[in-house]
XYZ file of C-alpha atoms in Angstrom:
283
model
C 185.803 83.009 33.885
C 183.646 83.044 37.007
C 180.692 85.417 36.798
C 181.220 88.733 38.655
C 177.725 88.649 40.111
C 178.450 85.245 41.622
C 181.577 86.410 43.417
C 179.803 89.488 44.751
C 177.003 87.286 46.052
C 179.490 84.936 47.702
C 181.285 87.740 49.488
C 178.116 89.506 50.647
C 175.926 86.537 51.627
C 176.186 84.525 54.868
C 177.783 81.567 53.081
C 180.777 79.634 54.358
C 183.322 79.535 51.516
C 185.633 76.535 51.935
C 188.891 76.671 49.966
C 190.017 73.083 49.319
C 193.482 73.907 47.959
C 196.770 73.457 49.790
C 197.443 76.020 52.503
C 200.306 77.606 50.539
C 197.973 78.289 47.605
C 195.391 79.776 49.959
C 197.990 82.082 51.518
C 199.061 83.274 48.056
C 195.532 84.391 47.226
C 191.951 83.459 48.012
C 188.385 84.725 47.786
C 187.573 87.134 50.603
C 185.963 85.689 53.742
C 186.861 82.094 52.826
C 188.471 79.533 55.115
C 191.227 77.094 54.218
C 190.597 73.388 54.749
C 192.595 71.320 52.240
C 190.494 68.510 50.792
C 192.605 65.768 52.381
C 192.074 67.343 55.835
C 188.281 67.623 55.715
C 187.582 64.529 57.806
C 189.740 65.701 60.695
C 188.687 69.357 60.557
C 184.900 69.134 60.255
C 184.615 70.769 63.668
C 185.824 74.040 62.108
C 182.696 74.300 59.968
C 179.508 76.049 61.108
C 176.320 74.098 61.810
C 174.946 71.828 59.096
C 172.111 74.270 58.492
C 174.650 76.841 57.275
C 175.162 76.732 53.468
C 178.642 75.933 52.137
C 180.384 76.938 48.916
C 183.475 74.963 47.909
C 186.426 76.264 45.889
C 189.255 74.197 44.433
C 190.383 71.912 41.639
C 187.649 69.887 39.948
C 188.605 66.562 41.548
C 188.810 68.083 45.034
C 185.397 69.670 44.581
C 183.915 66.319 43.582
C 185.437 64.499 46.563
C 184.533 67.219 49.067
C 180.965 67.634 47.821
C 180.325 63.913 48.115
C 181.951 63.704 51.563
C 180.128 66.707 53.023
C 176.744 65.867 51.498
C 176.846 62.372 52.993
C 177.308 63.990 56.406
C 174.334 66.293 56.100
C 175.993 69.527 54.990
C 174.254 71.698 52.399
C 176.525 72.494 49.440
C 174.988 75.551 47.810
C 177.562 75.816 45.035
C 181.100 75.323 43.802
C 183.798 77.254 41.969
C 186.686 75.714 40.036
C 189.843 77.657 40.817
C 190.888 77.719 37.160
C 187.831 79.883 36.434
C 188.802 82.621 38.871
C 190.293 85.881 37.570
C 192.428 86.986 40.513
C 193.212 90.422 39.025
C 189.540 91.148 38.655
C 188.918 89.984 42.228
C 191.518 92.488 43.387
C 189.719 95.255 41.519
C 186.533 94.693 43.539
C 188.436 94.035 46.785
C 187.268 90.437 46.929
C 190.783 88.979 46.829
C 192.754 88.428 50.007
C 196.258 87.279 50.889
C 197.777 85.531 53.895
C 196.540 82.882 56.280
C 194.067 84.907 58.339
C 190.565 83.408 58.250
C 187.131 84.358 59.598
C 185.777 82.336 62.518
C 182.738 80.492 61.164
C 182.345 77.853 63.859
C 180.355 78.587 67.008
C 180.913 77.785 70.679
C 178.204 76.215 72.814
C 175.271 78.685 72.600
C 174.978 79.330 76.334
C 178.659 80.298 76.485
C 178.289 82.716 73.592
C 175.021 84.159 74.934
C 176.487 84.940 78.364
C 180.071 85.718 77.387
C 179.580 89.232 78.796
C 179.747 87.698 82.281
C 183.294 86.596 81.516
C 184.145 90.041 80.150
C 182.888 91.608 83.381
C 185.049 89.215 85.381
C 188.125 90.117 83.331
C 187.716 93.812 84.148
C 188.990 93.185 87.662
C 191.480 90.329 87.298
C 193.347 88.160 84.766
C 191.079 85.209 84.119
C 191.990 81.531 84.144
C 189.549 79.112 82.525
C 189.110 75.346 82.303
C 187.109 73.509 79.654
C 186.519 70.104 81.234
C 185.907 67.450 78.586
C 186.839 69.902 75.844
C 186.836 67.472 72.901
C 188.062 69.225 69.747
C 188.359 72.472 71.642
C 185.918 74.979 70.166
C 184.776 76.247 73.566
C 188.333 76.295 74.912
C 189.489 78.351 71.934
C 186.508 80.672 72.293
C 187.493 81.309 75.909
C 191.027 82.048 74.734
C 189.667 84.504 72.167
C 187.841 86.236 75.025
C 191.219 86.775 76.669
C 191.201 83.930 79.186
C 194.282 81.881 80.047
C 192.571 78.634 79.075
C 193.237 74.954 79.714
C 191.408 72.334 77.667
C 191.129 68.989 79.448
C 190.187 65.734 77.752
C 191.021 62.041 77.988
C 191.545 61.750 74.215
C 194.853 62.966 72.869
C 193.612 62.761 69.269
C 190.911 65.345 69.981
C 193.356 67.613 71.772
C 195.686 67.366 68.778
C 192.845 68.659 66.591
C 192.308 71.518 69.015
C 196.000 72.439 68.817
C 195.828 72.534 65.004
C 192.721 74.691 65.180
C 194.408 77.062 67.638
C 197.277 77.508 65.191
C 194.846 78.199 62.349
C 193.145 80.980 64.304
C 196.257 82.334 66.022
C 195.116 81.771 69.584
C 196.639 79.827 72.434
C 195.418 77.376 75.026
C 196.990 74.665 77.152
C 195.964 71.096 76.214
C 195.800 68.706 79.158
C 195.358 65.005 78.414
C 194.352 63.150 81.568
C 191.812 60.625 82.812
C 190.327 63.035 85.312
C 187.752 60.479 86.451
C 190.617 58.286 87.680
C 192.637 61.202 89.087
C 190.167 63.876 90.210
C 192.647 65.177 92.792
C 194.554 66.772 89.902
C 191.904 69.508 89.892
C 193.681 71.846 92.290
C 191.569 73.877 94.738
C 190.828 77.527 93.926
C 192.605 77.331 90.576
C 190.157 78.651 87.949
C 188.017 81.749 87.525
C 185.848 80.075 84.878
C 184.982 76.386 84.462
C 182.865 75.155 81.565
C 181.481 71.629 81.271
C 179.401 70.838 78.205
C 177.856 67.495 77.226
C 179.799 65.626 79.870
C 178.684 64.161 83.178
C 180.548 62.238 85.859
C 178.808 62.938 89.145
C 181.760 62.004 91.412
C 183.597 64.998 89.905
C 181.073 67.541 91.182
C 182.873 68.270 94.498
C 186.237 68.513 92.730
C 184.833 70.918 90.148
C 183.363 73.072 92.888
C 186.593 73.214 94.855
C 188.658 73.948 91.721
C 186.660 77.136 91.115
C 187.970 80.266 92.806
C 185.670 82.234 95.123
C 183.567 84.493 92.915
C 184.275 82.293 89.891
C 181.710 81.201 87.302
C 180.562 77.705 86.331
C 178.911 77.108 82.948
C 177.372 73.628 82.859
C 175.190 72.055 80.188
C 174.423 68.430 79.435
C 171.638 65.988 78.636
C 168.751 65.017 80.891
C 166.769 61.852 81.413
C 164.554 61.349 78.386
C 167.356 61.942 75.884
C 167.728 58.182 75.521
C 164.413 58.072 73.641
C 165.881 60.164 70.830
C 169.472 58.947 70.627
C 172.647 59.157 72.674
C 173.485 59.164 75.510
C 171.381 56.261 76.747
C 173.201 55.308 79.957
C 171.431 56.948 82.958
C 174.869 57.616 84.474
C 175.314 60.294 81.814
C 171.840 61.844 82.114
C 170.823 64.510 84.606
C 167.601 64.404 86.557
C 165.317 67.422 86.454
C 166.654 70.171 88.712
C 169.845 68.243 89.476
C 172.263 70.979 88.431
C 170.439 73.598 90.488
C 170.492 71.305 93.500
C 174.169 70.435 93.041
C 175.118 74.115 92.953
C 172.497 75.268 95.462
C 175.181 77.028 97.521
C 176.103 79.165 94.489
C 174.381 82.266 93.141
C 172.391 80.881 90.213
C 172.429 83.325 87.298
C 170.884 81.156 84.581
C 168.965 77.892 84.832
C 167.203 76.437 81.817
C 165.766 73.032 80.998
C 164.684 72.723 77.378
C 164.652 70.452 74.354
C 167.074 70.567 71.458
C 165.735 70.564 67.901
C 166.199 66.771 67.807
C 163.979 66.334 70.880
C 166.657 65.578 73.468
C 166.135 67.412 76.781
C 169.095 69.399 78.042
C 169.829 71.272 81.263
C 171.894 74.466 81.428
C 173.278 76.375 84.397
C 175.417 79.453 84.916
C 176.263 80.120 88.551
C 178.750 82.054 90.669
C 180.676 80.601 93.587
C 180.336 82.622 96.800
C 183.170 85.097 97.364
């Protein structure tokens, strides 16, 4: 049987517990504060995990643990430990309130840091009006779902249907809603209707011809959150094409007619320079 002290440590420490069993088994019972990602779905649901610096603990059948540990370790995740499900005493877990039922899971993934840091600006906006939001180039949808969790009526736009499909699955897992929109917006920028969104977020994406369309799509008084790589990032990795790299001060200049709330140019831990802006469109 699994050691009591180990379970107590798992539940009380900041460890991400990943349950590798089928969803139906997870719903029947699971260790408190764990998330359900069946072993065969790991590759397509990596975006639900926290950062690679965050320790993981895997739970499941022996073979699943072996496969998952190898897969995650090769991708830079730190596996702090493992628990074979056959060693778990579920009755004892219930006695210490470390056993849970149902499909509800904690949110262990994080949105883009600047969005999380300044989410109170969105909350202030929502005090006066229902809030519509657009995540432009949303990828697998973490920021779009975060906006939905904040109470925004959110649209996630991306050219890749496969990424939007992942976002839809993730939305179902965390019981939140957003509208996926698959479109080549670079080819059809006119689809960004004027004065349509209260919040627009653009992270790690740059197509300069879209700037005027983004600005017109934002409602008066609306907020733009923009963050992407700057020139110099090519020395450390991707992106390398200068078309996808901002010049110093470019975001501030582009939105010079807005009220700039936050402007930061800094380096990520891997050395790549990045520019961040939060600004409000004139009312």
